[in-house]
CSV table of N, CA and C and ligand atoms in Angstrom, one decimal:
chain,number,residue,atom,x,y,z
A,1,MET,N,80.7,73.4,33.6
A,1,MET,CA,81.0,74.4,34.6
A,1,MET,C,82.3,75.1,34.2
A,2,GLY,N,82.3,76.5,34.3
A,2,GLY,CA,83.5,77.2,34.0
A,2,GLY,C,84.6,77.0,35.0
A,3,LYS,N,85.8,77.2,34.6
A,3,LYS,CA,86.9,76.9,35.6
A,3,LYS,C,86.8,77.7,36.9
A,4,SER,N,86.5,79.0,36.8
A,4,SER,CA,86.5,79.8,38.0
A,4,SER,C,85.4,79.3,38.9
A,5,MET,N,84.2,78.9,38.4
A,5,MET,CA,83.1,78.4,39.2
A,5,MET,C,83.6,77.1,39.8
A,6,GLU,N,84.3,76.2,39.0
A,6,GLU,CA,84.7,74.9,39.5
A,6,GLU,C,85.7,75.1,40.6
A,7,TRP,N,86.6,76.1,40.5
A,7,TRP,CA,87.6,76.3,41.6
A,7,TRP,C,87.0,76.9,42.8
A,8,ASN,N,86.0,77.8,42.6
A,8,ASN,CA,85.3,78.3,43.8
A,8,ASN,C,84.6,77.2,44.5
A,9,TYR,N,84.0,76.2,43.8
A,9,TYR,CA,83.4,75.1,44.4
A,9,TYR,C,84.4,74.2,45.2
A,10,LEU,N,85.5,74.0,44.6
A,10,LEU,CA,86.6,73.2,45.2
A,10,LEU,C,87.1,73.8,46.5
A,11,VAL,N,87.3,75.2,46.4
A,11,VAL,CA,87.7,75.9,47.6
A,11,VAL,C,86.7,75.8,48.7
A,12,GLU,N,85.4,75.9,48.3
A,12,GLU,CA,84.3,75.8,49.3
A,12,GLU,C,84.4,74.5,50.0
A,13,LYS,N,84.7,73.4,49.2
A,13,LYS,CA,84.8,72.1,49.8
A,13,LYS,C,86.0,72.0,50.8
A,14,ALA,N,87.1,72.6,50.4
A,14,ALA,CA,88.3,72.7,51.3
A,14,ALA,C,88.0,73.4,52.6
A,15,LEU,N,87.3,74.5,52.5
A,15,LEU,CA,86.9,75.3,53.7
A,15,LEU,C,86.0,74.5,54.6
A,16,GLN,N,85.0,73.8,54.0
A,16,GLN,CA,84.1,72.9,54.8
A,16,GLN,C,84.9,71.8,55.5
A,17,ALA,N,85.9,71.3,54.8
A,17,ALA,CA,86.6,70.1,55.3
A,17,ALA,C,87.4,70.5,56.6
A,18,ARG,N,87.6,71.8,56.8
A,18,ARG,CA,88.3,72.2,58.1
A,18,ARG,C,87.5,71.8,59.3
A,19,GLU,N,86.2,71.6,59.1
A,19,GLU,CA,85.3,71.4,60.3
A,19,GLU,C,85.8,70.3,61.2
A,20,PHE,N,86.3,69.2,60.6
A,20,PHE,CA,86.7,68.0,61.3
A,20,PHE,C,88.2,68.0,61.6
A,21,ALA,N,88.9,69.1,61.4
A,21,ALA,CA,90.4,69.1,61.7
A,21,ALA,C,90.6,68.7,63.1
A,22,TYR,N,91.5,67.8,63.4
A,22,TYR,CA,91.8,67.3,64.7
A,22,TYR,C,93.1,68.0,65.1
A,23,VAL,N,93.0,69.1,65.8
A,23,VAL,CA,94.2,70.0,66.0
A,23,VAL,C,94.3,70.5,67.4
A,24,PRO,N,94.4,69.5,68.4
A,24,PRO,CA,94.5,69.9,69.8
A,24,PRO,C,95.8,70.6,70.1
A,25,TYR,N,96.8,70.4,69.3
A,25,TYR,CA,98.2,70.9,69.6
A,25,TYR,C,98.4,72.2,68.9
A,26,SER,N,98.1,72.3,67.6
A,26,SER,CA,98.4,73.6,66.9
A,26,SER,C,97.2,74.6,66.9
A,27,GLY,N,96.0,74.0,66.9
A,27,GLY,CA,94.8,74.9,66.8
A,27,GLY,C,94.7,75.4,65.4
A,28,PHE,N,95.5,74.9,64.4
A,28,PHE,CA,95.5,75.4,63.0
A,28,PHE,C,94.7,74.4,62.1
A,29,HIS,N,93.4,74.9,61.8
A,29,HIS,CA,92.5,74.0,61.0
A,29,HIS,C,92.8,74.2,59.5
A,30,VAL,N,93.1,73.0,58.9
A,30,VAL,CA,93.4,73.0,57.4
A,30,VAL,C,92.4,72.1,56.8
A,31,GLY,N,91.9,72.4,55.6
A,31,GLY,CA,91.1,71.6,54.8
A,31,GLY,C,91.6,71.5,53.4
A,32,ALA,N,91.4,70.4,52.7
A,32,ALA,CA,91.8,70.2,51.3
A,32,ALA,C,90.7,69.5,50.5
A,33,ALA,N,90.7,69.7,49.2
A,33,ALA,CA,89.7,69.0,48.4
A,33,ALA,C,90.5,68.7,47.1
A,34,VAL,N,90.4,67.4,46.7
A,34,VAL,CA,91.1,67.0,45.4
A,34,VAL,C,90.0,66.6,44.4
A,35,LEU,N,90.3,67.0,43.2
A,35,LEU,CA,89.4,66.7,42.1
A,35,LEU,C,90.0,65.6,41.2
A,36,THR,N,89.3,64.6,40.8
A,36,THR,CA,89.8,63.5,40.0
A,36,THR,C,89.4,63.7,38.5
A,37,PRO,N,90.0,63.0,37.6
A,37,PRO,CA,89.6,63.2,36.2
A,37,PRO,C,88.1,63.0,35.9
A,38,ASP,N,87.5,62.1,36.6
A,38,ASP,CA,86.1,61.9,36.3
A,38,ASP,C,85.1,62.7,37.2
A,39,GLY,N,85.7,63.8,37.8
A,39,GLY,CA,84.9,64.8,38.5
A,39,GLY,C,84.5,64.5,39.9
A,40,GLU,N,85.1,63.4,40.4
A,40,GLU,CA,84.9,63.1,41.9
A,40,GLU,C,85.7,64.0,42.7
A,41,ILE,N,85.2,64.4,43.9
A,41,ILE,CA,85.9,65.2,44.9
A,41,ILE,C,86.1,64.4,46.2
A,42,PHE,N,87.3,64.4,46.7
A,42,PHE,CA,87.6,63.9,48.0
A,42,PHE,C,88.2,65.0,48.9
A,43,THR,N,87.7,65.0,50.1
A,43,THR,CA,88.1,66.1,51.0
A,43,THR,C,88.9,65.5,52.2
A,44,GLY,N,89.7,66.3,52.9
A,44,GLY,CA,90.5,65.9,54.0
A,44,GLY,C,90.8,67.0,54.9
A,45,CYS,N,91.1,66.7,56.2
A,45,CYS,CA,91.5,67.7,57.2
A,45,CYS,C,92.8,67.2,57.8
A,46,ASN,N,93.5,68.1,58.5
A,46,ASN,CA,94.7,67.7,59.2
A,46,ASN,C,94.3,66.9,60.5
A,47,VAL,N,95.1,65.9,60.8
A,47,VAL,CA,94.9,65.0,61.9
A,47,VAL,C,96.2,64.9,62.7
A,48,GLU,N,96.2,65.6,63.9
A,48,GLU,CA,97.4,65.6,64.7
A,48,GLU,C,97.5,64.5,65.7
A,49,ASN,N,98.6,64.4,66.4
A,49,ASN,CA,98.9,63.3,67.3
A,49,ASN,C,99.7,63.8,68.5
A,50,ALA,N,99.6,63.2,69.7
A,50,ALA,CA,100.4,63.5,70.8
A,50,ALA,C,101.9,63.4,70.5
A,51,SER,N,102.2,62.4,69.6
A,51,SER,CA,103.5,62.3,69.1
A,51,SER,C,103.5,63.3,67.9
A,52,TYR,N,104.0,64.5,68.0
A,52,TYR,CA,103.7,65.6,67.1
A,52,TYR,C,104.1,65.2,65.6
A,53,GLY,N,105.2,64.5,65.5
A,53,GLY,CA,105.6,64.1,64.1
A,53,GLY,C,104.7,63.2,63.4
A,54,ALA,N,103.8,62.6,64.1
A,54,ALA,CA,102.8,61.7,63.4
A,54,ALA,C,101.6,62.4,62.8
A,55,ALA,N,101.6,63.8,62.9
A,55,ALA,CA,100.5,64.6,62.3
A,55,ALA,C,100.4,64.3,60.8
A,56,ILE,N,99.2,64.3,60.3
A,56,ILE,CA,99.0,64.1,58.9
A,56,ILE,C,98.3,65.4,58.4
A,57,CYS,N,98.8,65.9,57.3
A,57,CYS,CA,98.2,67.2,56.8
A,57,CYS,C,96.9,66.9,56.0
A,58,ALA,N,96.1,67.9,55.9
A,58,ALA,CA,94.8,67.9,55.2
A,58,ALA,C,95.0,67.4,53.7
A,59,GLU,N,96.0,67.8,53.1
A,59,GLU,CA,96.2,67.4,51.6
A,59,GLU,C,96.5,65.9,51.5
A,60,ARG,N,97.3,65.4,52.4
A,60,ARG,CA,97.6,64.0,52.4
A,60,ARG,C,96.4,63.2,52.8
A,61,THR,N,95.6,63.6,53.7
A,61,THR,CA,94.3,62.9,54.1
A,61,THR,C,93.5,62.8,52.9
A,62,ALA,N,93.3,63.9,52.1
A,62,ALA,CA,92.4,63.9,51.0
A,62,ALA,C,92.9,63.0,49.9
A,63,ILE,N,94.2,63.1,49.6
A,63,ILE,CA,94.8,62.3,48.6
A,63,ILE,C,94.7,60.8,48.9
A,64,VAL,N,95.0,60.4,50.1
A,64,VAL,CA,95.0,59.0,50.6
A,64,VAL,C,93.5,58.5,50.5
A,65,LYS,N,92.6,59.3,50.8
A,65,LYS,CA,91.2,58.9,50.6
A,65,LYS,C,90.9,58.6,49.1
A,66,ALA,N,91.4,59.5,48.2
A,66,ALA,CA,91.1,59.3,46.8
A,66,ALA,C,91.8,58.0,46.3
A,67,VAL,N,93.0,57.8,46.7
A,67,VAL,CA,93.8,56.7,46.2
A,67,VAL,C,93.2,55.4,46.7
A,68,SER,N,92.8,55.4,48.0
A,68,SER,CA,92.2,54.2,48.6
A,68,SER,C,90.8,53.9,48.1
A,69,ALA,N,90.2,54.9,47.3
A,69,ALA,CA,88.9,54.6,46.7
A,69,ALA,C,89.1,54.3,45.2
A,70,GLY,N,90.4,54.1,44.8
A,70,GLY,CA,90.7,53.7,43.4
A,70,GLY,C,91.0,54.8,42.5
A,71,GLN,N,91.1,56.0,43.0
A,71,GLN,CA,91.4,57.2,42.1
A,71,GLN,C,92.8,57.6,42.4
A,72,ASN,N,93.7,57.3,41.5
A,72,ASN,CA,95.1,57.6,41.7
A,72,ASN,C,95.6,58.7,40.8
A,73,THR,N,94.8,59.5,40.2
A,73,THR,CA,95.2,60.7,39.5
A,73,THR,C,94.4,61.9,40.0
A,74,ILE,N,95.0,63.1,40.1
A,74,ILE,CA,94.4,64.3,40.6
A,74,ILE,C,94.6,65.4,39.6
A,75,THR,N,93.5,66.1,39.3
A,75,THR,CA,93.6,67.1,38.3
A,75,THR,C,93.7,68.5,39.0
A,76,ALA,N,93.2,68.6,40.2
A,76,ALA,CA,93.3,69.9,40.9
A,76,ALA,C,93.2,69.6,42.4
A,77,ILE,N,93.8,70.5,43.2
A,77,ILE,CA,93.7,70.4,44.7
A,77,ILE,C,93.5,71.8,45.2
A,78,ALA,N,92.5,71.9,46.1
A,78,ALA,CA,92.3,73.2,46.8
A,78,ALA,C,92.8,73.1,48.3
A,79,ILE,N,93.4,74.1,48.8
A,79,ILE,CA,93.9,74.1,50.2
A,79,ILE,C,93.4,75.4,50.9
A,80,ALA,N,92.9,75.2,52.1
A,80,ALA,CA,92.5,76.4,52.8
A,80,ALA,C,92.7,76.2,54.3
A,81,SER,N,92.9,77.3,55.1
A,81,SER,CA,93.0,77.1,56.5
A,81,SER,C,92.2,78.3,57.1
A,82,ASP,N,92.5,78.6,58.4
A,82,ASP,CA,91.8,79.7,59.1
A,82,ASP,C,92.5,81.0,58.8
A,83,SER,N,93.6,81.0,58.1
A,83,SER,CA,94.5,82.1,57.9
A,83,SER,C,93.9,83.1,56.9
A,84,GLU,N,94.2,84.4,57.1
A,84,GLU,CA,93.8,85.4,56.2
A,84,GLU,C,94.8,85.4,55.0
A,85,ASP,N,95.9,84.8,55.1
A,85,ASP,CA,96.8,84.6,54.0
A,85,ASP,C,96.5,83.3,53.2
A,86,LEU,N,96.9,83.2,52.0
A,86,LEU,CA,96.8,82.0,51.3
A,86,LEU,C,97.5,80.9,52.0
A,87,THR,N,97.0,79.6,52.0
A,87,THR,CA,97.7,78.5,52.6
A,87,THR,C,98.3,77.7,51.4
A,88,PHE,N,99.6,77.4,51.6
A,88,PHE,CA,100.3,76.6,50.6
A,88,PHE,C,100.7,75.2,51.2
A,89,PRO,N,100.7,74.2,50.3
A,89,PRO,CA,101.1,72.9,50.9
A,89,PRO,C,102.5,72.8,51.4
A,90,CYS,N,102.7,72.1,52.5
A,90,CYS,CA,104.0,71.9,53.1
A,90,CYS,C,104.9,71.0,52.1
A,91,GLY,N,106.1,70.9,52.4
A,91,GLY,CA,107.1,70.2,51.5
A,91,GLY,C,106.7,68.8,51.3
A,92,ILE,N,106.3,68.1,52.4
A,92,ILE,CA,106.0,66.6,52.2
A,92,ILE,C,104.8,66.5,51.3
A,93,CYS,N,103.8,67.4,51.5
A,93,CYS,CA,102.6,67.3,50.7
A,93,CYS,C,102.8,67.7,49.3
A,94,ARG,N,103.8,68.6,49.0
A,94,ARG,CA,104.1,68.9,47.6
A,94,ARG,C,104.6,67.6,46.9
A,95,GLN,N,105.4,66.9,47.6
A,95,GLN,CA,106.0,65.6,47.1
A,95,GLN,C,104.9,64.6,46.8
A,96,VAL,N,103.9,64.5,47.8
A,96,VAL,CA,102.8,63.5,47.6
A,96,VAL,C,101.9,64.0,46.5
A,97,ILE,N,101.6,65.3,46.4
A,97,ILE,CA,100.8,65.8,45.3
A,97,ILE,C,101.5,65.4,43.9
A,98,ALA,N,102.8,65.6,43.9
A,98,ALA,CA,103.5,65.3,42.6
A,98,ALA,C,103.4,63.9,42.2
A,99,GLU,N,103.3,63.0,43.1
A,99,GLU,CA,103.2,61.5,42.8
A,99,GLU,C,101.9,61.2,42.0
A,100,PHE,N,100.8,61.9,42.4
A,100,PHE,CA,99.5,61.6,41.8
A,100,PHE,C,99.0,62.7,40.8
A,101,ALA,N,99.7,63.7,40.6
A,101,ALA,CA,99.3,64.8,39.7
A,101,ALA,C,99.2,64.5,38.3
A,102,VAL,N,98.2,64.9,37.6
A,102,VAL,CA,98.2,64.8,36.1
A,102,VAL,C,99.1,65.9,35.6
A,103,ASN,N,99.5,65.8,34.4
A,103,ASN,CA,100.2,66.9,33.7
A,103,ASN,C,99.2,68.1,33.7
A,104,GLY,N,99.7,69.2,34.1
A,104,GLY,CA,98.8,70.4,34.1
A,104,GLY,C,97.9,70.5,35.3
A,105,ILE,N,98.2,69.8,36.4
A,105,ILE,CA,97.4,69.9,37.6
A,105,ILE,C,97.4,71.4,38.1
A,106,ARG,N,96.2,71.8,38.6
A,106,ARG,CA,96.1,73.1,39.2
A,106,ARG,C,96.1,73.1,40.7
A,107,LEU,N,96.9,73.9,41.3
A,107,LEU,CA,96.9,74.0,42.8
A,107,LEU,C,96.2,75.3,43.2
A,108,ILE,N,95.2,75.1,43.9
A,108,ILE,CA,94.3,76.3,44.3
A,108,ILE,C,94.6,76.6,45.7
A,109,CYS,N,95.3,77.7,46.0
A,109,CYS,CA,95.7,78.0,47.4
A,109,CYS,C,94.8,79.2,47.8
A,110,ALA,N,94.0,78.9,48.9
A,110,ALA,CA,93.0,79.8,49.3
A,110,ALA,C,93.2,80.4,50.7
A,111,ASN,N,92.5,81.5,51.0
A,111,ASN,CA,92.5,82.0,52.4
A,111,ASN,C,91.2,81.7,53.0
A,112,ARG,N,91.0,82.1,54.2
A,112,ARG,CA,89.7,81.8,54.9
A,112,ARG,C,88.5,82.4,54.3
A,113,ASN,N,88.7,83.4,53.5
A,113,ASN,CA,87.5,84.1,52.9
A,113,ASN,C,87.2,83.4,51.5
A,114,GLY,N,88.0,82.5,51.1
A,114,GLY,CA,87.7,81.8,49.8
A,114,GLY,C,88.4,82.5,48.6
A,115,ASP,N,89.2,83.6,48.9
A,115,ASP,CA,90.0,84.2,47.8
A,115,ASP,C,91.1,83.2,47.5
A,116,TYR,N,91.5,83.1,46.3
A,116,TYR,CA,92.5,82.1,46.0
A,116,TYR,C,93.4,82.5,44.8
A,117,LYS,N,94.6,81.9,44.7
A,117,LYS,CA,95.4,82.0,43.5
A,117,LYS,C,95.7,80.6,43.0
A,118,GLU,N,95.9,80.5,41.7
A,118,GLU,CA,96.2,79.2,41.1
A,118,GLU,C,97.7,79.0,40.8
A,119,TYR,N,98.2,77.8,41.0
A,119,TYR,CA,99.6,77.6,40.8
A,119,TYR,C,99.7,76.3,40.0
A,120,SER,N,100.9,76.1,39.3
A,120,SER,CA,101.2,74.8,38.6
A,120,SER,C,102.1,74.0,39.5
A,121,MET,N,102.3,72.8,39.2
A,121,MET,CA,103.2,71.9,39.9
A,121,MET,C,104.7,72.5,39.9
A,122,ASN,N,105.0,73.0,38.7
A,122,ASN,CA,106.3,73.6,38.5
A,122,ASN,C,106.6,74.8,39.4
A,123,ASP,N,105.5,75.6,39.6
A,123,ASP,CA,105.6,76.7,40.5
A,123,ASP,C,106.0,76.3,41.9
A,124,ILE,N,105.4,75.2,42.4
A,124,ILE,CA,105.6,74.9,43.8
A,124,ILE,C,106.6,73.8,44.1
A,125,LEU,N,106.9,73.0,43.1
A,125,LEU,CA,108.0,71.9,43.2
A,125,LEU,C,108.7,71.7,42.0
A,126,PRO,N,109.6,72.7,41.6
A,126,PRO,CA,110.4,72.6,40.4
A,126,PRO,C,111.4,71.4,40.5
A,127,ASN,N,111.7,70.8,39.4
A,127,ASN,CA,112.7,69.7,39.5
A,127,ASN,C,112.3,68.6,40.5
A,128,ALA,N,111.0,68.3,40.5
A,128,ALA,CA,110.6,67.3,41.4
A,128,ALA,C,111.2,65.9,41.2
A,129,PHE,N,111.5,65.2,42.3
A,129,PHE,CA,111.9,63.8,42.3
A,129,PHE,C,110.7,63.0,42.0
A,130,THR,N,110.7,62.2,40.9
A,130,THR,CA,109.5,61.4,40.5
A,130,THR,C,109.9,60.0,40.1
A,131,LYS,N,109.0,59.2,39.8
A,131,LYS,CA,109.3,57.8,39.4
A,131,LYS,C,110.1,57.7,38.2
A,132,ASP,N,110.1,58.8,37.3
A,132,ASP,CA,111.0,58.8,36.1
A,132,ASP,C,112.4,58.6,36.5
A,133,ALA,N,112.8,59.2,37.6
A,133,ALA,CA,114.2,59.1,38.1
A,133,ALA,C,114.6,57.6,38.4
A,134,LEU,N,113.6,56.9,39.0
A,134,LEU,CA,113.8,55.5,39.4
A,134,LEU,C,114.0,54.6,38.2
A,135,ILE,N,113.1,54.9,37.2
A,135,ILE,CA,113.1,54.0,36.0
A,135,ILE,C,114.5,54.2,35.3
A,136,LYS,N,115.0,55.4,35.3
A,136,LYS,CA,116.2,55.7,34.5
A,136,LYS,C,117.5,55.3,35.3
A,137,ALA,N,117.4,55.0,36.5
A,137,ALA,CA,118.6,54.7,37.3
A,137,ALA,C,119.2,53.3,36.9
C,201,LIG,N1,99.2,71.5,57.9
C,201,LIG,C1,98.4,71.0,56.9
C,201,LIG,O1,97.4,70.3,57.1
C,201,LIG,N2,98.8,71.3,55.6
C,201,LIG,C2,99.8,72.0,55.2
C,201,LIG,O2,100.2,72.1,54.0
C,201,LIG,C3,100.6,72.8,56.2
C,201,LIG,C4,100.4,72.2,57.6
C,201,LIG,C5,98.9,71.2,59.2
C,201,LIG,C6,99.8,70.3,59.9
C,201,LIG,C7,99.6,70.6,61.4
C,201,LIG,O3,98.4,69.9,61.8
C,201,LIG,C8,99.2,72.1,61.3
C,201,LIG,O4,98.8,72.4,60.0
C,201,LIG,C9,100.3,73.0,61.8
C,201,LIG,O5,101.5,72.8,61.1
């Protein structure tokens, strides 16, 4: 599969994942799809809570599903919402993506129509705090 076909497919999965978004407070449906090195895809939606700070973003739902299924590296992640603008991962999600990202991970930020732009980890979280810092301390 060519890269652009592969990214279109991953974006489609992220758009579909919005269906189960639990968003009684914000009404903002987000979906994410992560790709693992062996080609598996895990999807996730945002899950909110009456205690607003307990909300879990779509990206982290998808990543936690992958890791809990034994897949702890991610080669790409697609993110989409109901917005006509591209949706970018929040700060907490950028940190969590960095934890499990392979070198060269692609971040596919899409809008509700499936248009997208590709980013690198360095584009969205330069000078990331990673486990390397802990090892060297
Ligand atoms: N949200 C995500 O799911 N991912 C992001 O990267 C940005 C924010 C969710 C959290 C909350 O449920 C809603 O969008 C509004 O912030």
